[in-house]
Short mmCIF file of C-alpha atoms in Angstrom, two decimals:
data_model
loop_
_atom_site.label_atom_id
_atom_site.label_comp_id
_atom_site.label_asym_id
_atom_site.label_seq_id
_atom_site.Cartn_x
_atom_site.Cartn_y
_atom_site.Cartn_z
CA UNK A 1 164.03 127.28 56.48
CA UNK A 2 166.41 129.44 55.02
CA UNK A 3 166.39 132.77 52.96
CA UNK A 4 166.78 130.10 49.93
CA UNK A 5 164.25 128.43 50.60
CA UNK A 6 161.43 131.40 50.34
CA UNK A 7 163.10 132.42 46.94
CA UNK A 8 162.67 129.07 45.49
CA UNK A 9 159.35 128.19 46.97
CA UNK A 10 158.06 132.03 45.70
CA UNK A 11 159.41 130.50 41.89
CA UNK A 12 157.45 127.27 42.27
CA UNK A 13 154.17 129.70 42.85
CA UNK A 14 154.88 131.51 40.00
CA UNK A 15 155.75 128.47 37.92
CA UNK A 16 152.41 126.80 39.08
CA UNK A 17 150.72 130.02 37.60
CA UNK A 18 151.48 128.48 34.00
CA UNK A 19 149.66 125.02 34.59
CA UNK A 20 146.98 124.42 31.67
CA UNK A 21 144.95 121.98 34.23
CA UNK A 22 141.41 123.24 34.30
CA UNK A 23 140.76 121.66 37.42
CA UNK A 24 140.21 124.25 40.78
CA UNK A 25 142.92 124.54 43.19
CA UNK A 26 145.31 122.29 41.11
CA UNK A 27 147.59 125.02 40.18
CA UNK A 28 151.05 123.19 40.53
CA UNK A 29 154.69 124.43 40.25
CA UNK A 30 158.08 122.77 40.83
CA UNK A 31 161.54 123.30 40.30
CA UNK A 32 164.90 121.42 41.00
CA UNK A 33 167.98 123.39 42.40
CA UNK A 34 171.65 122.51 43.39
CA UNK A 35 174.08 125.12 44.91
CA UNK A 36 171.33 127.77 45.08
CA UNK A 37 170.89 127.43 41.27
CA UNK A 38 167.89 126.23 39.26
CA UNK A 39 168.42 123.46 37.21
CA UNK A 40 164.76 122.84 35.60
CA UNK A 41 161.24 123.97 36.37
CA UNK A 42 157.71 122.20 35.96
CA UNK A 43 154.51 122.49 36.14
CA UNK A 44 151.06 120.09 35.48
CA UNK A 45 149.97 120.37 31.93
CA UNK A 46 149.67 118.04 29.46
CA UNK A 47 152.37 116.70 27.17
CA UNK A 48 153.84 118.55 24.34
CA UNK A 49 151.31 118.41 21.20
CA UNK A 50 148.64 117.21 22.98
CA UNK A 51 145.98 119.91 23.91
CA UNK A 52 145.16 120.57 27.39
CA UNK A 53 141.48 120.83 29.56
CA UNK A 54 142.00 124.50 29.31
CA UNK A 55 141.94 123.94 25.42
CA UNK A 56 139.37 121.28 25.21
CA UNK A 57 137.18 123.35 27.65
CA UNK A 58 136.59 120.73 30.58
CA UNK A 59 138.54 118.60 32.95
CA UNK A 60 138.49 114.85 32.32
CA UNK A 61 138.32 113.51 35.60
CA UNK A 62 135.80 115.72 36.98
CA UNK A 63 133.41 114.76 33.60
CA UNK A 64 134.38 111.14 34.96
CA UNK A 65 133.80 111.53 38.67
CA UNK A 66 137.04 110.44 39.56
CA UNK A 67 138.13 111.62 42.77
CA UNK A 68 141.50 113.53 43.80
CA UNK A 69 144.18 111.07 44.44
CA UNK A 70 143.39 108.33 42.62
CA UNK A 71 143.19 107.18 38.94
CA UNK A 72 146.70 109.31 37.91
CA UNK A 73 146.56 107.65 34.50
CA UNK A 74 143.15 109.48 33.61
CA UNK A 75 144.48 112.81 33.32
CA UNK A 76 146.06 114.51 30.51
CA UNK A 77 148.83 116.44 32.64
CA UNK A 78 151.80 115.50 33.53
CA UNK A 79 152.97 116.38 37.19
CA UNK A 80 155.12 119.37 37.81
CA UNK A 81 157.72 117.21 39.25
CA UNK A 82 157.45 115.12 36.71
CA UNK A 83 157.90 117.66 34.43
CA UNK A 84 160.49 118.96 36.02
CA UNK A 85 162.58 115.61 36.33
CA UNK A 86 161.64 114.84 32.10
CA UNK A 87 163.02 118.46 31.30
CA UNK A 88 166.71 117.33 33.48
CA UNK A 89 166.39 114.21 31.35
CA UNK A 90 166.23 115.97 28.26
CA UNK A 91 168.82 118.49 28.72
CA UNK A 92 170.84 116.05 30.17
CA UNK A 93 171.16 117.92 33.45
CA UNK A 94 171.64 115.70 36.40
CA UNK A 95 169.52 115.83 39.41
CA UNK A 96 171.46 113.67 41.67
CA UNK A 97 171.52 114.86 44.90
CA UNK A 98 169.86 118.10 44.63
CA UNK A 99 166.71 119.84 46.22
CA UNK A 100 162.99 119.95 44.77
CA UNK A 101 160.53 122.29 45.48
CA UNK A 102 157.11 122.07 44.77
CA UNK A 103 153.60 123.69 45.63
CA UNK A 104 152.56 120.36 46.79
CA UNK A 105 153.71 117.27 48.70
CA UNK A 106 154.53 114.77 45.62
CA UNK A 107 152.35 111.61 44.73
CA UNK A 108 153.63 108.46 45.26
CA UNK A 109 153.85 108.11 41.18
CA UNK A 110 156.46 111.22 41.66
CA UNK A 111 157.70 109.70 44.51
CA UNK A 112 158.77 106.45 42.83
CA UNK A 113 161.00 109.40 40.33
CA UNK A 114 162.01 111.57 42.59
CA UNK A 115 163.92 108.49 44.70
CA UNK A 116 164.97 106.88 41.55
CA UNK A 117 166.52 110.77 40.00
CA UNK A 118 168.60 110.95 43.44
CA UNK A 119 166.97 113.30 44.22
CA UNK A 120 167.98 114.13 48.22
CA UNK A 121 165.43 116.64 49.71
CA UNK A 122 162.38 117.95 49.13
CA UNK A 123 160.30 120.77 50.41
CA UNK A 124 156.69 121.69 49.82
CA UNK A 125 153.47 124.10 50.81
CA UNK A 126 150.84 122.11 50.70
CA UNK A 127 149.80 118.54 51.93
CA UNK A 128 148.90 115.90 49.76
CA UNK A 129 146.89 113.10 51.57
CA UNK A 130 149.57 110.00 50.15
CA UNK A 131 150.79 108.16 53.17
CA UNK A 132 152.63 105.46 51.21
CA UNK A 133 154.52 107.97 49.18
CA UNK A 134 155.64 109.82 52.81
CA UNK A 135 156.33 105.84 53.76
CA UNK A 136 158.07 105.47 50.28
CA UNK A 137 160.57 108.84 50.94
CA UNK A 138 160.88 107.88 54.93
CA UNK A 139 162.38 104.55 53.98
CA UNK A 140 164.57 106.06 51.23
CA UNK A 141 166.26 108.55 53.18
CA UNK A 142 164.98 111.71 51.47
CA UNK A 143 165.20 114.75 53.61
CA UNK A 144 160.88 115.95 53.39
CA UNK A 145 160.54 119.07 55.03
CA UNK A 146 157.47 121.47 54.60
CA UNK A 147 158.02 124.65 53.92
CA UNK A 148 155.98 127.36 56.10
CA UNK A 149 156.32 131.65 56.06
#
């Protein structure tokens, strides 16, 4: 790990600080970079319009039981990465072939985006217990690397 690498990793904390997820320890941050620049940043929340736990005053899935990992679908944020990869679509920034950074090893629902944005490498902090999304990345050549001080 480079000098670059603790700069952009320090962002994605910071960017993580701005989730509206209500849930403990689920603070996450992501951006995208190419040639040491910043393309787009992300962070779980819910969509645009919609109001978030924070607002409505409880988490969903915990009300629901529904344990970490599974059920994505019953959860009104979107994932930082995700995020991150819908704000490149929207600004019409391409992503192809450049570096994400993120809080937390991706999902295998990010996963499935991140290979399909071209995406080439990816570095996180913290692990995220989804062995077919580190089979998914393995067998599509993305460079994983976990980042540590």
């Amino acid at each position: 790990m480079d000098k670059w690498d603790k700069r952009f990793m320090d962002m994605c904390e910071l960017v993580a600080t701005w989730t509206s997820c209500a849930r403990e320890g689920r603070a996450v941050g992501a951006i995208i970079t190419k040639n040491k620049r910043i393309l787009t940043t992300g962070y779980n929340g819910a969509p645009s319009g919609i109001f978030n736990c924070r607002d409505k005053g409880e988490c969903m899935r915990d009300k629901l039981g529904i344990p970490s990992g599974t059920r994505h679908e019953m959860c009104y944020a979107v994932h930082a990465e995700q995020n991150a990869i819908i704000q490149a679509a929207k600004l019409g920034v391409s992503v192809d072939g450049a570096t994400l950074y993120c809080t937390h090893q991706p999902c295998t629902i990010c996963t499935k985006m991140i290979i399909n944005s071209g995406i080439a490498r990816i570095v996180y902090k913290y692990p995220y217990p989804d062995e077919f999304a580190q089979k998914l990345l393995a067998e599509a050549g993305i460079s994983v690397e976990r980042y540590e001080e």
